[in-house]
Coordinates of C-alpha atoms in Angstrom, one line a residue:
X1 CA 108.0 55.2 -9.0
X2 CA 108.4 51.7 -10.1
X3 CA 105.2 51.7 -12.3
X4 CA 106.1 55.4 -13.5
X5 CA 109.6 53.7 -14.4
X6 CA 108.7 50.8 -16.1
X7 CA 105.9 53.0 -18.3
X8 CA 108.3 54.7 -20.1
X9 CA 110.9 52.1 -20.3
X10 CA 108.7 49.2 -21.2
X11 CA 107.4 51.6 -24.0
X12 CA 110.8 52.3 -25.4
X13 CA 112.4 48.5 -25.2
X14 CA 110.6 47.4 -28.2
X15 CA 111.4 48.0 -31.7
X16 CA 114.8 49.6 -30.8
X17 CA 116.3 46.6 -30.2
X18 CA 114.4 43.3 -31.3
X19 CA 114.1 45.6 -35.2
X20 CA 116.2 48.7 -35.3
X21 CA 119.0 47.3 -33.7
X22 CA 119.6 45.4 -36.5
X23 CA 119.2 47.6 -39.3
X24 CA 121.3 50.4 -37.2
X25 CA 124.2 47.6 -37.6
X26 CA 123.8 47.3 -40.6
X27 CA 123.9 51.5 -41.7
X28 CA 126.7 52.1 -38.9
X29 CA 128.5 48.8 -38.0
X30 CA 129.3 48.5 -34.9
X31 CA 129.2 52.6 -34.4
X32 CA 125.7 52.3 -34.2
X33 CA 126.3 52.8 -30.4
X34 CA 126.7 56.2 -30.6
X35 CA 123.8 57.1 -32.4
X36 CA 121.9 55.5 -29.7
X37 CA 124.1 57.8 -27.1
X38 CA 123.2 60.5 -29.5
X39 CA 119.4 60.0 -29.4
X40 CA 119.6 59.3 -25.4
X41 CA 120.9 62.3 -24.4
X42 CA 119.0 64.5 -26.8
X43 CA 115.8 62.5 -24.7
X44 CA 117.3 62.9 -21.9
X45 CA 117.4 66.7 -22.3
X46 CA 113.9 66.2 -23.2
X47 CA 113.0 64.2 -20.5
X48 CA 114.1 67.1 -18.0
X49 CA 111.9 69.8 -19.3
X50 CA 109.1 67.6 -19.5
X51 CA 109.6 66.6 -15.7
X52 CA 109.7 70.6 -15.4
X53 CA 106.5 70.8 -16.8
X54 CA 104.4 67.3 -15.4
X55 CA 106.0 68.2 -12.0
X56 CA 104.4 71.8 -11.6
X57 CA 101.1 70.4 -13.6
X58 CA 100.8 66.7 -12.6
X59 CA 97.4 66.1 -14.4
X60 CA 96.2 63.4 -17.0
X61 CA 96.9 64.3 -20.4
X62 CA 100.8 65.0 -20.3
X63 CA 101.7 66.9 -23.9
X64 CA 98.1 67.8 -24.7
X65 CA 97.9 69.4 -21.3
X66 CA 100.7 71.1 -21.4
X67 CA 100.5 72.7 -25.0
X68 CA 96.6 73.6 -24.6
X69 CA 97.4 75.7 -21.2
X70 CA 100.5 77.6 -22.9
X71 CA 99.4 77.8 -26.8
X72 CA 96.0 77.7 -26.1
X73 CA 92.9 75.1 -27.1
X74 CA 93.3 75.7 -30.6
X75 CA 96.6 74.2 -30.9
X76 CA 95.6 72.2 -27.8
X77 CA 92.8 70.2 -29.8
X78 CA 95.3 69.8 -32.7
X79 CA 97.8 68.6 -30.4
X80 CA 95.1 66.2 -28.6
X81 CA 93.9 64.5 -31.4
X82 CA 97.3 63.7 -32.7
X83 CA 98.8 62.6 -29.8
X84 CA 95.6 60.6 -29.4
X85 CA 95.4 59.3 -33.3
X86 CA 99.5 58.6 -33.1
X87 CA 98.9 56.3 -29.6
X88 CA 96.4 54.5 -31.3
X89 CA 98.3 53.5 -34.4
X90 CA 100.8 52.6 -32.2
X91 CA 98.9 50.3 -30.3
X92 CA 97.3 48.3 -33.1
X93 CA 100.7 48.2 -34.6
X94 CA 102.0 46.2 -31.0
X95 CA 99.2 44.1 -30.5
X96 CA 99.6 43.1 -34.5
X97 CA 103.7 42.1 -32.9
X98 CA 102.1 40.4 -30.4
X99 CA 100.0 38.6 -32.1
X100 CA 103.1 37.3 -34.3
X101 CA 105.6 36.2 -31.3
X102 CA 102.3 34.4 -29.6
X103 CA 102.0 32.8 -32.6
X104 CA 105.2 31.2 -32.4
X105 CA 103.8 29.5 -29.2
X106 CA 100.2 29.2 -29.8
X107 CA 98.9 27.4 -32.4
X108 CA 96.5 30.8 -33.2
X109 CA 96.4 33.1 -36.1
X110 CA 98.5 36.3 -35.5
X111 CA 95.6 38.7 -36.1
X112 CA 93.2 36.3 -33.0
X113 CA 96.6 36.8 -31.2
X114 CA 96.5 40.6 -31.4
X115 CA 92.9 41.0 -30.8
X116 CA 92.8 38.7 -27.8
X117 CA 95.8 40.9 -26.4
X118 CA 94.0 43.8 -27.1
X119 CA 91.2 42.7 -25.3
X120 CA 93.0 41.4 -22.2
X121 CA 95.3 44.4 -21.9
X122 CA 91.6 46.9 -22.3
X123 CA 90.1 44.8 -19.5
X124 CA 93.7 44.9 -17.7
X125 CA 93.5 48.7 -17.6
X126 CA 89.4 48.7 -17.2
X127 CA 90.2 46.9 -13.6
X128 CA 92.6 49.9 -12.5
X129 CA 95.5 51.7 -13.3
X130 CA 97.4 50.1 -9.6
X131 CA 97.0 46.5 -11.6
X132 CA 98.3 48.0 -14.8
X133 CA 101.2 49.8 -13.6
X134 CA 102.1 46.5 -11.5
X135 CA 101.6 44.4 -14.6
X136 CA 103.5 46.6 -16.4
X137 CA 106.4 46.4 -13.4
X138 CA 106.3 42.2 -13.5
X139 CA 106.8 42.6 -17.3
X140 CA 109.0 44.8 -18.1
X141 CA 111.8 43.9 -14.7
X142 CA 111.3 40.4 -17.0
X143 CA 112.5 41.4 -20.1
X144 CA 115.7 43.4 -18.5
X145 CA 116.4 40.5 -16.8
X146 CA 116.5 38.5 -20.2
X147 CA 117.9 41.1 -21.8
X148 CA 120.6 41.3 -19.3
X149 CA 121.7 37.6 -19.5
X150 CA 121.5 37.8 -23.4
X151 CA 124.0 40.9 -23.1
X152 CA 126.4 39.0 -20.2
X153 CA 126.5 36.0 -22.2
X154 CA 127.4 37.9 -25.1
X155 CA 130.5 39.4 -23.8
X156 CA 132.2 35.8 -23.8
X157 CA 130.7 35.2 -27.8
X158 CA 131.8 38.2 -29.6
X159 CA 134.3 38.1 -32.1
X160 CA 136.7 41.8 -31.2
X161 CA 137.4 41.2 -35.2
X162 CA 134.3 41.9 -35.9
X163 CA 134.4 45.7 -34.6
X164 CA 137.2 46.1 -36.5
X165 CA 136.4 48.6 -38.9
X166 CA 134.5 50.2 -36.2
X167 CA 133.0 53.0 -38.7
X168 CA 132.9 50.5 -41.8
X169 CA 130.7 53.4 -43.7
X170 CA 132.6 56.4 -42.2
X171 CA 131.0 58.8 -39.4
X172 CA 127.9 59.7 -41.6
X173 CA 125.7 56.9 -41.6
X174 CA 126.0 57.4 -37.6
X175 CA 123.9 60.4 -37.7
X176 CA 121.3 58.6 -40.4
X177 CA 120.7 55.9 -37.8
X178 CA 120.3 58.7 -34.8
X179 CA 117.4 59.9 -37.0
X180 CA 116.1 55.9 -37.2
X181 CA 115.9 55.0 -34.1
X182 CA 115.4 58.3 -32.7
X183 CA 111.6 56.9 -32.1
X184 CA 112.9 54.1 -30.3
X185 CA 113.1 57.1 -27.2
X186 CA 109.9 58.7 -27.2
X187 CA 108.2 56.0 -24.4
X188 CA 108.9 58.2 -21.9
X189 CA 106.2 60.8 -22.7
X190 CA 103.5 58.3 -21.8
X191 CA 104.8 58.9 -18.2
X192 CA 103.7 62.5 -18.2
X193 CA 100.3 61.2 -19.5
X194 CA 99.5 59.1 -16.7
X195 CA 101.3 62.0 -13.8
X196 CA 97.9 62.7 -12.1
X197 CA 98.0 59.2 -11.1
X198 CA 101.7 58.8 -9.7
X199 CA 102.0 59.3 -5.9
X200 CA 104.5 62.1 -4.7
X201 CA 105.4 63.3 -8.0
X202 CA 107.9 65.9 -7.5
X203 CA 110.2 63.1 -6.7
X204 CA 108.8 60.3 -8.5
X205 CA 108.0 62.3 -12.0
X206 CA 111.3 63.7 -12.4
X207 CA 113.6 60.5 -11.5
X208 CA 111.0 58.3 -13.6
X209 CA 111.2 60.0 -16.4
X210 CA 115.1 61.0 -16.9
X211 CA 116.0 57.7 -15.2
X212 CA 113.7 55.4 -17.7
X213 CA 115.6 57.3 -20.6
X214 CA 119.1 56.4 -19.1
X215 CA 118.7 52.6 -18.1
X216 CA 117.6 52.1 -22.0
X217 CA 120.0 53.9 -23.2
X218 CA 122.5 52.4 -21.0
X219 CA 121.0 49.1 -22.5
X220 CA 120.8 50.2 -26.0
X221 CA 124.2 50.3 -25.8
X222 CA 125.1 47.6 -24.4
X223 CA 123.0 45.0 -26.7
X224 CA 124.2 46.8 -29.6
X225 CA 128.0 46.4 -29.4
X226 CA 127.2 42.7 -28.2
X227 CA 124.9 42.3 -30.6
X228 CA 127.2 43.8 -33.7
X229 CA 130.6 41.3 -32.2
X230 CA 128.7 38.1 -32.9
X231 CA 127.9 39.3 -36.8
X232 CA 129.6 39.9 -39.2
X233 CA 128.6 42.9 -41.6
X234 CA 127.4 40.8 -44.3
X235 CA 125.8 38.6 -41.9
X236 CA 123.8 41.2 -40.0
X237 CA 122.6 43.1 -43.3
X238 CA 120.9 39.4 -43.7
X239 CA 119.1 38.8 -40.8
X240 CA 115.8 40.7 -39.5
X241 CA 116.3 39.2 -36.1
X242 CA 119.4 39.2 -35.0
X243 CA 118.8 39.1 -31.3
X244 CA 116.9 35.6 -32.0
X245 CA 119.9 34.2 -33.9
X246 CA 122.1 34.8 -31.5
X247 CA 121.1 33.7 -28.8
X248 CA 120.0 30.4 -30.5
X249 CA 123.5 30.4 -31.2
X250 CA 124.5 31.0 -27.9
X251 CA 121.8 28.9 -26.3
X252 CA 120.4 26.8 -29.4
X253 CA 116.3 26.6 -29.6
X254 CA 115.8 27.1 -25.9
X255 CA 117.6 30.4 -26.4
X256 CA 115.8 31.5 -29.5
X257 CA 112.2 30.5 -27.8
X258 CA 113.3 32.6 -24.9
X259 CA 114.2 35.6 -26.7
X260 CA 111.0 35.1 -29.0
X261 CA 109.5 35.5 -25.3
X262 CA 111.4 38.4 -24.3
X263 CA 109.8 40.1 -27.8
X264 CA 106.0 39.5 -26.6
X265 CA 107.0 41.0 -23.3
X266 CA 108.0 44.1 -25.2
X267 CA 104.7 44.2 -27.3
X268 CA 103.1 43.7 -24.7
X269 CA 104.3 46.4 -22.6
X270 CA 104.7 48.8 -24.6
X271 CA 100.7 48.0 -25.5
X272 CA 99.8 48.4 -21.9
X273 CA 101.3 51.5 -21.4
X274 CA 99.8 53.0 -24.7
X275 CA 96.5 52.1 -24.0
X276 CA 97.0 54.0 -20.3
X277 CA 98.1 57.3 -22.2
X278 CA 96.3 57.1 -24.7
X279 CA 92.7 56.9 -22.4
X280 CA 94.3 59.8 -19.8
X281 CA 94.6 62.0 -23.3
X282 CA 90.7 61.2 -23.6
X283 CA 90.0 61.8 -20.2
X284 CA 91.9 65.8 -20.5
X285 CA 90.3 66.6 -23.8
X286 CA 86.7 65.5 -22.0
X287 CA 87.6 67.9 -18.9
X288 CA 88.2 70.6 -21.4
X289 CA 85.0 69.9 -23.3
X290 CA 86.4 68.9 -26.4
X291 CA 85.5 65.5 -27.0
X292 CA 82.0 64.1 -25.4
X293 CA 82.1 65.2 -20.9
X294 CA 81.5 61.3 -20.5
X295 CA 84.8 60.3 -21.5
X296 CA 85.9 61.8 -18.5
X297 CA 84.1 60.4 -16.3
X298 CA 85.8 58.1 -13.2
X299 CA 84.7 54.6 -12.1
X300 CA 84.1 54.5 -8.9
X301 CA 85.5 51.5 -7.8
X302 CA 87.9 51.1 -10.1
X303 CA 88.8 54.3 -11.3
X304 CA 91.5 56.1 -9.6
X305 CA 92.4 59.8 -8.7
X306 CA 94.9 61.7 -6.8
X307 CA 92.8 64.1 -4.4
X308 CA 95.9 66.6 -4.3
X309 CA 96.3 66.6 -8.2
X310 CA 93.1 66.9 -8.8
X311 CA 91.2 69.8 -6.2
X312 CA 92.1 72.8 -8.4
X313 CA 89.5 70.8 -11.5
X314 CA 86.8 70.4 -9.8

């Protein structure tokens, strides 16, 4: 469950809040919270019909499974490369983040940076998915522990005038910044992707996947209305980072380094868990014949899969 969890969440606490928090400030003000409650419960209505679905077809290959068995392969291979193509955009454009923030530590180019992650996290998820998942687990509990001192230690730095106007662009811009950081959500798919490999899914697919949704909402939220106290509106339209500023404000350069950290651990997470999908979309396209049979093809030691998941494919 913990792995499950950790997928989707460690996916989604990324850009949403070390980038889009910032620019949803600056459309909303401090209203911005609510399009984050907006776009969370629109997922998390989501969420639940995709845990309907994973949970009565828990096989690799999460949307791409389920729209080839109920549209058909036609819209099945459209919907496989796509998926596939989007995950590995995505990836290259994490590992590019992470080769930024290790930058600010390691006296290496950013573009070295985001090859050697890319590397480590292929040869991370070569070795097994049990190591990825618990990688993923160590990193992401990490980054909600930062997260979570950042947002406590907030509380007793805001400035209340600061929310006040609340809505300092009326109610509209609110629903512009739903649609911007509506991608922020989205993580949580990647959990369906990797269901053939989560034990006991019936329980664990359907609390992973609503309840990864919630906690980031939950802390969307939360770092958000810190966040927009401790800015001013003409100060927050300014910064790109303002997560880093404040807490160096908070904690001076030891807290800027640490939240610097904080934003490889989200690179890097939500890396690892695209690389997992993106190689279970592979490996259902193969069983299906439409990419090369070889890509679907199982390690034997290191590979991984679920006997019960997996007797009606053979």
């Amino acid at each position: 469950f913990w792995a499950a969890l950790t997928i989707g969440a460690g996916t989604m606490i990324g850009a949403g809040i070390f980038l889009l928090s910032g620019i949803a400030i600056t459309m909303a003000g401090p209203a911005a919270i609510f399009s984050y409650l907006i776009a969370g419960v629109v997922c998390i209505i989501t969420a639940a019909s995709a845990a309907e679905l994973a949970t009565g077809m828990p096989t690799s290959g999460g949307d791409y499974f389920f729209v080839s068995r109920s549209l058909g392969p036609a819209f099945g291979a459209i919907s496989g490369v796509g998926i596939w193509l989007s995950l590995t955009f995505a990836i290259a454009f994490y590992l590019v983040g992470m080769g930024e923030y290790l930058s600010e530590f390691l006296p290496v180019a950013p573009i070295w940076g985001a090859v050697a992650g890319g590397i480590l996290l292929t040869v991370l998820n070569i070795v097994g998915a049990k190591e990825s998942g618990g990688t993923q687990v160590i990193v992401v509990l990490t980054l909600i522990v930062i997260l979570g001192i950042y947002a406590v230690a907030g509380i007793f730095n805001v400035d209340p005038a600061n929310w006040d106007p609340f809505f300092p662009n009326g109610v509209q811009p609110v629903f512009a910044a739903t649609a911007l950081v509506f991608i922020s959500f989205l993580g949580f798919v990647k959990i369906a992707a990797v269901s053939e490999e989560i034990k006991e899914p019936s329980k664990n697919l359907p609390r992973a996947l609503i309840g990864s949704v919630a906690l980031v909402t939950v802390l969307y939220v939360i770092i958000v209305l810190v966040t927009s106290g401790m800015f001013t509106q003409e100060e927050i339209s300014q910064t790109h980072t303002p997560l880093t500023v404040a807490a160096e404000r908070m904690f001076g350069p030891v807290g800027a380094a640490v939240m610097i950290f904080a934003g490889l651990l989200a690179t890097t997470s939500s890396a690892n868990a695209s690389i997992m999908a993106a190689s279970r979309i592979n490996l259902a396209m193969a069983r299906d014949s439409m990419v090369p049979n070889w890509l679907s093809e199982i390690h034997p030691k290191h590979g991984f899969i679920s006997s019960h998941c997996c007797s009606h494919i053979k």
